[in-house]
Amino acid sequence: MQVTVLGASGRTGFHVVRLLTARGHTVRAGLRSRRRADVFRDQPGVQPVVADVTADYGELVEALKDSDVVISAIGAPDPEPESVNLVDRDGAIAAIRAAEEAGVARYVQLSAQFADSPDQGDRLVRSILLAKQISDSVLQKSALTWTIVRPGTLTDGPATGRVKAAGHLEPGRVARLDVAAVLVGVLAEPLTENRGFDVVSGDFPVSAALATLD
Ligand SMILES: NC(=O)c1ccc[n+]([C@@H]2O[C@H](COP(=O)([O-])OP(=O)(O)OC[C@H]3O[C@@H](n4cnc5c(N)ncnc54)[C@H](OP(=O)(O)O)[C@@H]3O)[C@@H](O)[C@H]2O)c1
């Protein structure tokens, strides 16, 4: 499959690209700026492409053309609401619209636990959850086959290969490496189509956790 990863230079997106190539997919690494292209210099089979979700919409559509799947792992560089609304709400929505226009079939969005009940946390947490709720909702109503992955607090710990996934879970933590495995794993699991679910660290291999979603 031809897969484009948005936010490919990010701490989760980078692992998504690596796992996709390891599984034999052809990968386009969507970057905010061409200056980050060197991140993928040593990764054969990865084509860097500029895909700033807040910039030129036509360029974004072009970047997504010929992709079977888009995986979005973007996130605002600054937690202040202005930046979050620009990237996680408006930019994420622009990316969804661009994918529709580019004829993409499947769209996988990295969201956050509690994005579907955003009235909680402090001012910054609320604004992030609300931005994600709005863009998640646009994705659900789009023409795309969608999957929304809502992880708990992300950590930089080692991959465990084991998670818990369900419609709703108690608050938890999960390694970015394991979230990357989930974002890639959904492509092989039809049960995840048109579904949103929470993910935290757990006891089940990723493929088993996805195959038994409630
Ligand atoms: N932190 C948590 O505990 C937590 C919990 C649940 C969910 N999440 C969500 O998980 C996602 C990924 O988190 P992370 O820690 O892996 O993020 P990260 O390391 O900050 O990576 C974010 C990526 O988004 C890219 N980006 C920023 N603005 C962009 C734009 N305008 N156009 C295109 N790409 C843009 C960044 O590009 P550059 O490399 O050029 O900056 C980077 O590649 C975020 O949406 C975050 O909200 C986080």
XYZ file of C-alpha atoms and ligand atoms in Angstrom:
262
model
C 0.000 0.000 0.000
C 1.045 3.607 -0.545
C 0.774 5.318 2.843
C 1.358 8.992 3.629
C 2.230 9.849 7.225
C 1.483 13.416 8.360
C 3.702 14.606 11.209
C 6.281 12.039 10.082
C 9.132 13.871 11.841
C 7.319 13.708 15.187
C 8.141 11.428 18.105
C 5.281 9.063 17.184
C 5.177 9.711 13.430
C 8.821 8.734 12.998
C 8.139 5.254 14.447
C 5.033 4.929 12.260
C 7.174 5.486 9.143
C 9.739 2.930 10.290
C 7.104 0.261 11.038
C 5.333 0.854 7.719
C 8.512 0.363 5.702
C 9.348 -2.751 7.725
C 5.970 -4.167 6.651
C 6.688 -3.470 2.995
C 4.488 -0.411 2.484
C 5.600 2.440 0.265
C 5.784 5.491 2.502
C 5.551 9.207 1.908
C 6.799 11.128 4.943
C 4.740 14.321 5.296
C 6.817 17.135 6.782
C 5.992 20.616 8.006
C 9.151 21.815 6.355
C 11.606 20.382 3.848
C 14.320 21.249 6.390
C 13.331 18.071 8.284
C 13.819 15.797 5.238
C 17.222 14.679 6.537
C 15.388 12.754 9.297
C 14.686 10.080 6.663
C 17.997 10.221 4.796
C 18.977 6.696 5.893
C 15.582 5.104 5.379
C 15.219 3.498 1.942
C 11.710 3.468 0.520
C 10.673 6.699 2.271
C 9.834 9.689 0.115
C 9.837 12.966 2.071
C 7.162 15.449 0.972
C 6.204 18.886 2.304
C 2.747 18.664 3.893
C 2.166 21.606 6.223
C -1.476 21.317 7.283
C -1.675 25.049 8.016
C -0.166 26.289 4.756
C -1.000 25.859 1.074
C -4.112 23.654 0.756
C -3.399 22.814 -2.903
C 0.096 21.619 -1.962
C -1.444 19.461 0.755
C -3.848 17.835 -1.731
C -0.927 17.165 -4.093
C 1.089 15.609 -1.251
C -1.738 13.141 -0.535
C -2.516 12.156 -4.148
C -2.066 8.456 -5.018
C -2.085 7.477 -1.334
C -4.238 4.530 -0.336
C -3.999 5.531 3.305
C -3.168 8.641 5.328
C -1.990 8.291 8.920
C -2.013 11.605 10.766
C 0.334 11.950 13.738
C 0.448 15.751 13.733
C 0.430 17.779 16.921
C 0.791 21.472 17.696
C 4.354 22.492 18.590
C 3.017 24.756 21.365
C 0.278 23.815 23.914
C -1.306 27.289 23.869
C -4.870 27.282 22.454
C -3.979 29.491 19.484
C -1.400 26.977 18.226
C -3.564 23.972 19.122
C -6.569 25.380 17.252
C -4.396 26.138 14.247
C -2.840 22.658 14.008
C -4.961 20.071 15.896
C -8.322 21.565 14.881
C -8.095 23.618 11.670
C -4.981 21.919 10.279
C -6.331 18.450 11.032
C -9.605 19.354 9.322
C -7.729 20.716 6.286
C -5.821 17.428 6.068
C -9.055 15.403 6.165
C -10.621 17.557 3.425
C -7.416 17.320 1.371
C -7.442 13.521 1.696
C -11.039 13.415 0.459
C -10.156 15.651 -2.475
C -7.063 13.575 -3.283
C -9.161 10.390 -3.467
C -7.638 8.700 -0.422
C -9.633 5.680 0.803
C -8.555 5.263 4.433
C -7.625 7.798 7.121
C -6.136 6.987 10.519
C -6.024 9.817 13.053
C -3.956 9.966 16.217
C -6.236 11.689 18.717
C -6.130 11.577 22.536
C -7.919 9.761 25.336
C -10.952 11.815 26.452
C -11.154 13.743 23.175
C -14.707 12.406 23.004
C -15.516 13.962 26.434
C -13.329 17.075 26.428
C -14.900 18.926 29.358
C -12.085 18.103 31.787
C -8.560 19.056 32.838
C -6.985 22.483 32.992
C -7.312 25.237 30.375
C -4.613 23.796 28.101
C -5.821 20.198 28.324
C -9.398 21.262 27.570
C -8.351 23.215 24.528
C -6.362 20.241 23.162
C -9.220 17.796 23.808
C -11.785 20.129 22.273
C -9.656 20.710 19.166
C -9.296 16.965 18.752
C -12.998 16.319 19.378
C -13.880 18.742 16.579
C -11.442 17.292 14.050
C -12.350 13.711 15.043
C -15.984 14.551 14.435
C -15.205 15.992 10.976
C -13.351 12.772 10.145
C -16.277 10.612 11.291
C -18.634 12.525 8.996
C -16.248 12.463 6.029
C -16.367 10.206 2.973
C -13.216 8.433 4.202
C -13.004 5.054 5.891
C -11.725 6.274 9.238
C -10.046 5.051 12.408
C -9.489 7.286 15.451
C -6.869 6.109 17.936
C -7.121 7.796 21.366
C -4.028 6.982 23.442
C -3.497 7.844 27.085
C -0.481 9.876 28.182
C 2.403 9.203 25.776
C 5.778 8.082 27.104
C 9.152 7.552 25.461
C 9.593 4.149 27.066
C 10.610 1.057 25.097
C 8.115 -0.824 22.947
C 6.289 -3.521 24.879
C 4.215 -4.711 21.923
C 1.348 -5.067 24.382
C -1.622 -2.755 24.845
C -5.199 -2.579 25.996
C -7.702 -1.161 23.473
C -11.423 -0.536 23.927
C -14.109 2.060 23.272
C -13.404 3.654 26.624
C -10.729 2.912 29.220
C -9.603 4.256 32.569
C -6.836 6.902 32.271
C -3.485 5.327 31.452
C -0.097 5.718 29.832
C 1.327 4.129 26.732
C 4.654 4.229 24.911
C 4.785 6.174 21.644
C 6.378 3.066 20.087
C 3.329 0.980 21.022
C 0.966 3.676 19.732
C 2.882 3.627 16.440
C 2.344 -0.154 16.282
C -1.386 0.392 16.805
C -1.566 3.083 14.105
C 0.062 0.670 11.651
C -1.727 -2.405 13.003
C -5.188 -1.018 12.228
C -4.428 -1.315 8.502
C -4.536 -5.113 8.829
C -7.646 -5.250 11.015
C -11.011 -4.535 9.334
C -12.701 -4.349 12.757
C -11.018 -0.969 13.237
C -12.700 0.580 10.190
C -15.033 3.431 11.120
C -14.159 2.974 14.785
C -12.623 5.125 17.485
C -11.046 3.592 20.565
C -8.813 4.298 23.567
C -5.351 2.703 23.892
C -3.218 2.350 27.016
C -0.449 -0.052 27.944
C -1.750 -3.544 28.620
C -1.282 -7.279 28.312
C -2.432 -8.043 24.785
C -0.291 -8.164 21.646
C -1.366 -5.269 19.410
C -3.000 -7.486 16.775
C -5.006 -9.369 19.422
C -6.071 -6.139 21.148
C -7.374 -4.777 17.833
C -9.074 -8.023 16.834
C -11.105 -8.092 20.066
C -12.271 -4.465 20.166
C -15.639 -4.185 21.896
N 1.659 14.054 24.914
C 0.726 13.199 25.269
O 0.719 12.639 26.387
C -0.362 12.860 24.293
C -1.396 12.011 24.693
C -2.362 11.633 23.761
C -2.292 12.125 22.445
N -1.288 12.969 22.107
C -1.259 13.452 20.714
O -0.432 12.595 19.944
C 0.041 13.307 18.789
C 1.513 13.010 18.547
O 2.247 13.324 19.703
P 3.858 13.385 19.624
O 4.324 13.580 21.012
O 4.362 12.282 18.775
O 4.012 14.764 18.813
P 5.335 15.528 18.343
O 6.566 14.761 18.629
O 5.226 16.920 18.879
O 5.148 15.546 16.750
C 4.176 16.349 16.159
C 4.403 16.324 14.669
O 3.461 17.228 14.077
C 4.172 18.009 13.132
N 3.514 19.289 12.877
C 3.360 20.344 13.695
N 2.734 21.347 13.066
C 2.478 20.896 11.805
C 1.890 21.458 10.652
N 1.433 22.722 10.655
N 1.788 20.702 9.528
C 2.262 19.442 9.493
N 2.871 18.836 10.554
C 2.978 19.570 11.687
C 5.546 18.218 13.758
O 6.466 18.677 12.793
P 7.933 19.237 13.229
O 8.770 18.007 13.482
O 8.374 20.021 12.033
O 7.713 20.073 14.461
C 5.807 16.809 14.242
O 6.259 16.012 13.173
C -0.284 14.778 19.042
O -1.423 15.126 18.283
C -0.634 14.816 20.527
O -1.576 15.824 20.821
C -0.313 13.338 22.983
